[in-house]
mmCIF file of C-alpha atoms in Angstrom:
data_model
loop_
_atom_site.group_PDB
_atom_site.id
_atom_site.type_symbol
_atom_site.label_atom_id
_atom_site.label_comp_id
_atom_site.label_asym_id
_atom_site.label_seq_id
_atom_site.Cartn_x
_atom_site.Cartn_y
_atom_site.Cartn_z
ATOM 1 C CA MET A 276 -1.570 40.308 -28.161
ATOM 2 C CA PRO A 277 -0.902 36.663 -29.093
ATOM 3 C CA ARG A 278 1.178 34.446 -26.830
ATOM 4 C CA PRO A 279 4.690 33.582 -27.922
ATOM 5 C CA ARG A 280 4.692 30.110 -29.479
ATOM 6 C CA TYR A 281 7.779 28.901 -27.591
ATOM 7 C CA VAL A 282 5.973 29.303 -24.213
ATOM 8 C CA VAL A 283 3.110 27.115 -25.416
ATOM 9 C CA ALA A 284 5.601 24.580 -26.723
ATOM 10 C CA LEU A 285 7.448 24.439 -23.379
ATOM 11 C CA PHE A 286 4.254 23.933 -21.372
ATOM 12 C CA GLY A 287 3.074 21.380 -23.878
ATOM 13 C CA LEU A 288 6.212 19.308 -23.275
ATOM 14 C CA ALA A 289 6.146 19.621 -19.476
ATOM 15 C CA PRO A 290 4.018 16.483 -18.835
ATOM 16 C CA ILE A 291 6.331 14.422 -21.034
ATOM 17 C CA ALA A 292 9.412 15.720 -19.212
ATOM 18 C CA VAL A 293 7.897 15.059 -15.783
ATOM 19 C CA ALA A 294 6.700 11.594 -16.776
ATOM 20 C CA GLY A 295 10.200 10.682 -17.910
ATOM 21 C CA CYS A 296 11.979 11.852 -14.737
ATOM 22 C CA ASN A 297 11.830 8.465 -13.032
ATOM 23 C CA THR A 298 13.434 6.806 -16.009
ATOM 24 C CA LEU A 299 15.968 9.522 -16.780
ATOM 25 C CA LEU A 300 17.000 10.576 -13.287
ATOM 26 C CA GLY A 301 16.449 7.698 -10.947
ATOM 27 C CA SER A 302 14.417 4.594 -10.395
ATOM 28 C CA ASP A 303 11.218 3.013 -11.621
ATOM 29 C CA VAL A 304 8.546 3.296 -8.942
ATOM 30 C CA ARG A 305 5.692 0.821 -8.563
ATOM 31 C CA ASP A 306 2.877 0.803 -6.036
ATOM 32 C CA GLU A 307 1.997 -2.828 -5.339
ATOM 33 C CA PRO A 308 -0.351 -4.769 -3.063
ATOM 34 C CA ALA A 309 1.486 -5.311 0.223
ATOM 35 C CA VAL A 310 2.938 -8.676 1.213
ATOM 36 C CA ILE A 311 0.819 -9.884 4.153
ATOM 37 C CA ILE A 312 2.088 -13.482 4.294
ATOM 38 C CA PHE A 313 5.843 -14.050 3.992
ATOM 39 C CA HIS A 314 7.206 -17.622 4.035
ATOM 40 C CA GLY A 315 4.296 -18.675 6.257
ATOM 41 C CA ASP A 316 4.476 -15.706 8.664
ATOM 42 C CA THR A 317 1.196 -13.785 8.737
ATOM 43 C CA THR A 318 0.794 -10.036 9.112
ATOM 44 C CA ALA A 319 -0.362 -8.649 12.452
ATOM 45 C CA ILE A 320 -3.674 -6.763 12.533
ATOM 46 C CA GLU A 321 -3.899 -4.434 15.520
ATOM 47 C CA ALA A 322 -7.425 -3.377 16.490
ATOM 48 C CA PRO A 323 -9.544 -3.386 19.626
ATOM 49 C CA SER A 324 -11.411 -6.603 20.300
ATOM 50 C CA LEU A 325 -14.443 -4.643 21.526
ATOM 51 C CA THR A 326 -15.723 -1.177 20.554
ATOM 52 C CA PRO A 327 -18.914 0.835 21.160
ATOM 53 C CA THR A 328 -21.436 1.359 18.353
ATOM 54 C CA GLY A 329 -21.056 4.691 16.563
ATOM 55 C CA THR A 330 -17.361 5.107 17.250
ATOM 56 C CA SER A 331 -14.294 5.104 15.033
ATOM 57 C CA PHE A 332 -11.069 3.254 15.774
ATOM 58 C CA VAL A 333 -7.658 2.820 14.165
ATOM 59 C CA VAL A 334 -6.617 -0.444 12.558
ATOM 60 C CA THR A 335 -2.885 -1.008 12.090
ATOM 61 C CA VAL A 336 -1.571 -3.638 9.695
ATOM 62 C CA GLN A 337 2.069 -4.739 9.724
ATOM 63 C CA THR A 338 3.126 -5.709 6.211
ATOM 64 C CA PHE A 339 6.396 -7.159 4.964
ATOM 65 C CA GLY A 340 8.872 -5.075 2.994
ATOM 66 C CA GLY A 341 12.593 -4.915 2.438
ATOM 67 C CA GLY A 342 14.852 -5.016 -0.580
ATOM 68 C CA CYS A 343 13.515 -2.373 -2.957
ATOM 69 C CA THR A 344 10.183 -2.156 -1.082
ATOM 70 C CA ARG A 345 10.878 0.366 1.665
ATOM 71 C CA GLU A 346 7.829 2.586 2.152
ATOM 72 C CA VAL A 347 4.062 2.658 2.498
ATOM 73 C CA ALA A 348 2.267 4.063 -0.547
ATOM 74 C CA ARG A 349 -1.282 4.134 0.849
ATOM 75 C CA THR A 350 -3.983 2.164 2.630
ATOM 76 C CA ASP A 351 -7.342 1.854 0.855
ATOM 77 C CA VAL A 352 -10.481 1.004 2.829
ATOM 78 C CA GLY A 353 -13.926 0.035 1.588
ATOM 79 C CA THR A 354 -17.028 -1.989 2.362
ATOM 80 C CA THR A 355 -18.845 -4.265 -0.055
ATOM 81 C CA VAL A 356 -20.790 -6.422 2.405
ATOM 82 C CA PRO A 357 -22.447 -5.279 5.651
ATOM 83 C CA GLY A 358 -20.339 -6.244 8.663
ATOM 84 C CA VAL A 359 -17.099 -6.488 6.642
ATOM 85 C CA VAL A 360 -14.449 -3.800 6.139
ATOM 86 C CA ASP A 361 -11.989 -4.462 3.318
ATOM 87 C CA ILE A 362 -8.476 -3.046 3.857
ATOM 88 C CA TYR A 363 -5.978 -2.890 0.989
ATOM 89 C CA PRO A 364 -2.435 -1.944 2.073
ATOM 90 C CA VAL A 365 -0.215 -0.825 -0.812
ATOM 91 C CA ASN A 366 3.583 -0.542 -0.590
ATOM 92 C CA ARG A 367 5.976 1.377 -2.841
ATOM 93 C CA THR A 368 8.825 -0.421 -4.621
ATOM 94 C CA ARG A 369 11.656 1.540 -6.254
ATOM 95 C CA MET A 370 13.676 -0.478 -8.736
ATOM 96 C CA PRO A 371 17.195 0.820 -9.456
ATOM 97 C CA ARG A 372 17.838 2.128 -12.952
ATOM 98 C CA GLU A 373 21.483 1.155 -13.275
ATOM 99 C CA ALA A 374 22.525 -2.464 -13.749
ATOM 100 C CA ASN A 375 25.221 -2.151 -11.082
ATOM 101 C CA GLU A 376 22.767 -0.868 -8.451
ATOM 102 C CA GLY A 377 20.916 -3.267 -6.239
ATOM 103 C CA CYS A 378 18.428 -3.460 -3.425
ATOM 104 C CA ALA A 379 19.158 -4.162 0.227
ATOM 105 C CA ASP A 380 19.053 -7.764 1.418
ATOM 106 C CA ASP A 381 16.796 -7.227 4.423
ATOM 107 C CA LEU A 382 13.289 -7.678 5.782
ATOM 108 C CA LEU A 383 11.274 -4.693 7.040
ATOM 109 C CA GLU A 384 7.898 -4.270 8.682
ATOM 110 C CA LEU A 385 5.894 -1.504 7.012
ATOM 111 C CA ARG A 386 2.994 -0.231 9.145
ATOM 112 C CA HIS A 387 -0.291 0.813 7.548
ATOM 113 C CA SER A 388 -3.036 2.583 9.492
ATOM 114 C CA ALA A 389 -6.686 3.116 8.642
ATOM 115 C CA THR A 390 -9.625 4.554 10.552
ATOM 116 C CA VAL A 391 -12.724 2.340 10.625
ATOM 117 C CA HIS A 392 -16.203 3.361 11.788
ATOM 118 C CA ALA A 393 -18.296 0.860 13.777
ATOM 119 C CA SER A 394 -21.838 1.848 12.797
ATOM 120 C CA THR A 395 -23.925 -1.181 13.772
ATOM 121 C CA PRO A 396 -23.740 -3.626 16.701
ATOM 122 C CA GLY A 397 -22.458 -7.150 16.138
ATOM 123 C CA PRO A 398 -19.307 -8.708 14.708
ATOM 124 C CA LEU A 399 -17.269 -6.518 12.338
ATOM 125 C CA VAL A 400 -14.797 -8.440 10.177
ATOM 126 C CA LEU A 401 -11.602 -6.618 9.223
ATOM 127 C CA ARG A 402 -10.489 -8.263 5.977
ATOM 128 C CA VAL A 403 -6.946 -7.365 4.849
ATOM 129 C CA HIS A 404 -6.182 -8.050 1.162
ATOM 130 C CA GLY A 405 -2.631 -8.400 -0.149
ATOM 131 C CA VAL A 406 -0.255 -10.996 -1.556
ATOM 132 C CA GLN A 407 1.780 -13.849 -0.158
ATOM 133 C CA ARG A 408 5.385 -14.478 -0.991
ATOM 134 C CA GLY A 409 7.509 -17.507 -0.352
ATOM 135 C CA GLY A 410 9.684 -20.121 -1.912
ATOM 136 C CA VAL A 411 11.796 -18.146 -4.378
ATOM 137 C CA THR A 412 12.876 -14.661 -3.272
ATOM 138 C CA GLY A 413 11.025 -12.004 -5.192
ATOM 139 C CA SER A 414 8.278 -14.320 -6.411
ATOM 140 C CA THR A 415 4.642 -13.593 -5.610
ATOM 141 C CA THR A 416 2.839 -16.839 -5.019
ATOM 142 C CA GLY A 417 -0.677 -15.439 -5.035
ATOM 143 C CA ALA A 418 -3.343 -13.306 -3.479
ATOM 144 C CA ALA A 419 -3.838 -13.504 0.268
ATOM 145 C CA VAL A 420 -6.466 -12.458 2.796
ATOM 146 C CA VAL A 421 -6.038 -12.171 6.566
ATOM 147 C CA GLU A 422 -8.979 -11.434 8.879
ATOM 148 C CA ARG A 423 -9.699 -10.297 12.404
ATOM 149 C CA THR A 424 -13.083 -9.766 14.031
ATOM 150 C CA VAL A 425 -14.008 -6.831 16.278
ATOM 151 C CA MET A 426 -17.163 -7.027 18.394
ATOM 152 C CA VAL A 427 -19.253 -3.852 18.178
ATOM 153 C CA GLN A 428 -21.559 -3.273 21.197
#
């Protein structure tokens, strides 16, 4: 027995309806590289200074948020060079849809956490990638990198 055509039509439109929900019902959401330098203040990277070979440890990065940026989206981790771990914190910004809505005038610390594995002895550089902001509120003044070294024994 063939399927009713209206069911196929409804399911066919579902992705379009879901994709338009942010615009129709609320705010525009953007995931953006986290601000790690704000008006000269640098993010804090929390990690042990010394760790045994073959162990994993948690790295915590305090990023800057506030205004329409109020939550952590994710924290990406990768390695491209031996002895260096690249950490990419990403924050979520929700822009109001209505012209009369605004964002809070505040500054928040948004904490990102990532687990890192220390596989070989020697220095391990934790390299946090993000953006820096300063000067004019809301302006991004460029890419930024902050580093901390952990000694692996």
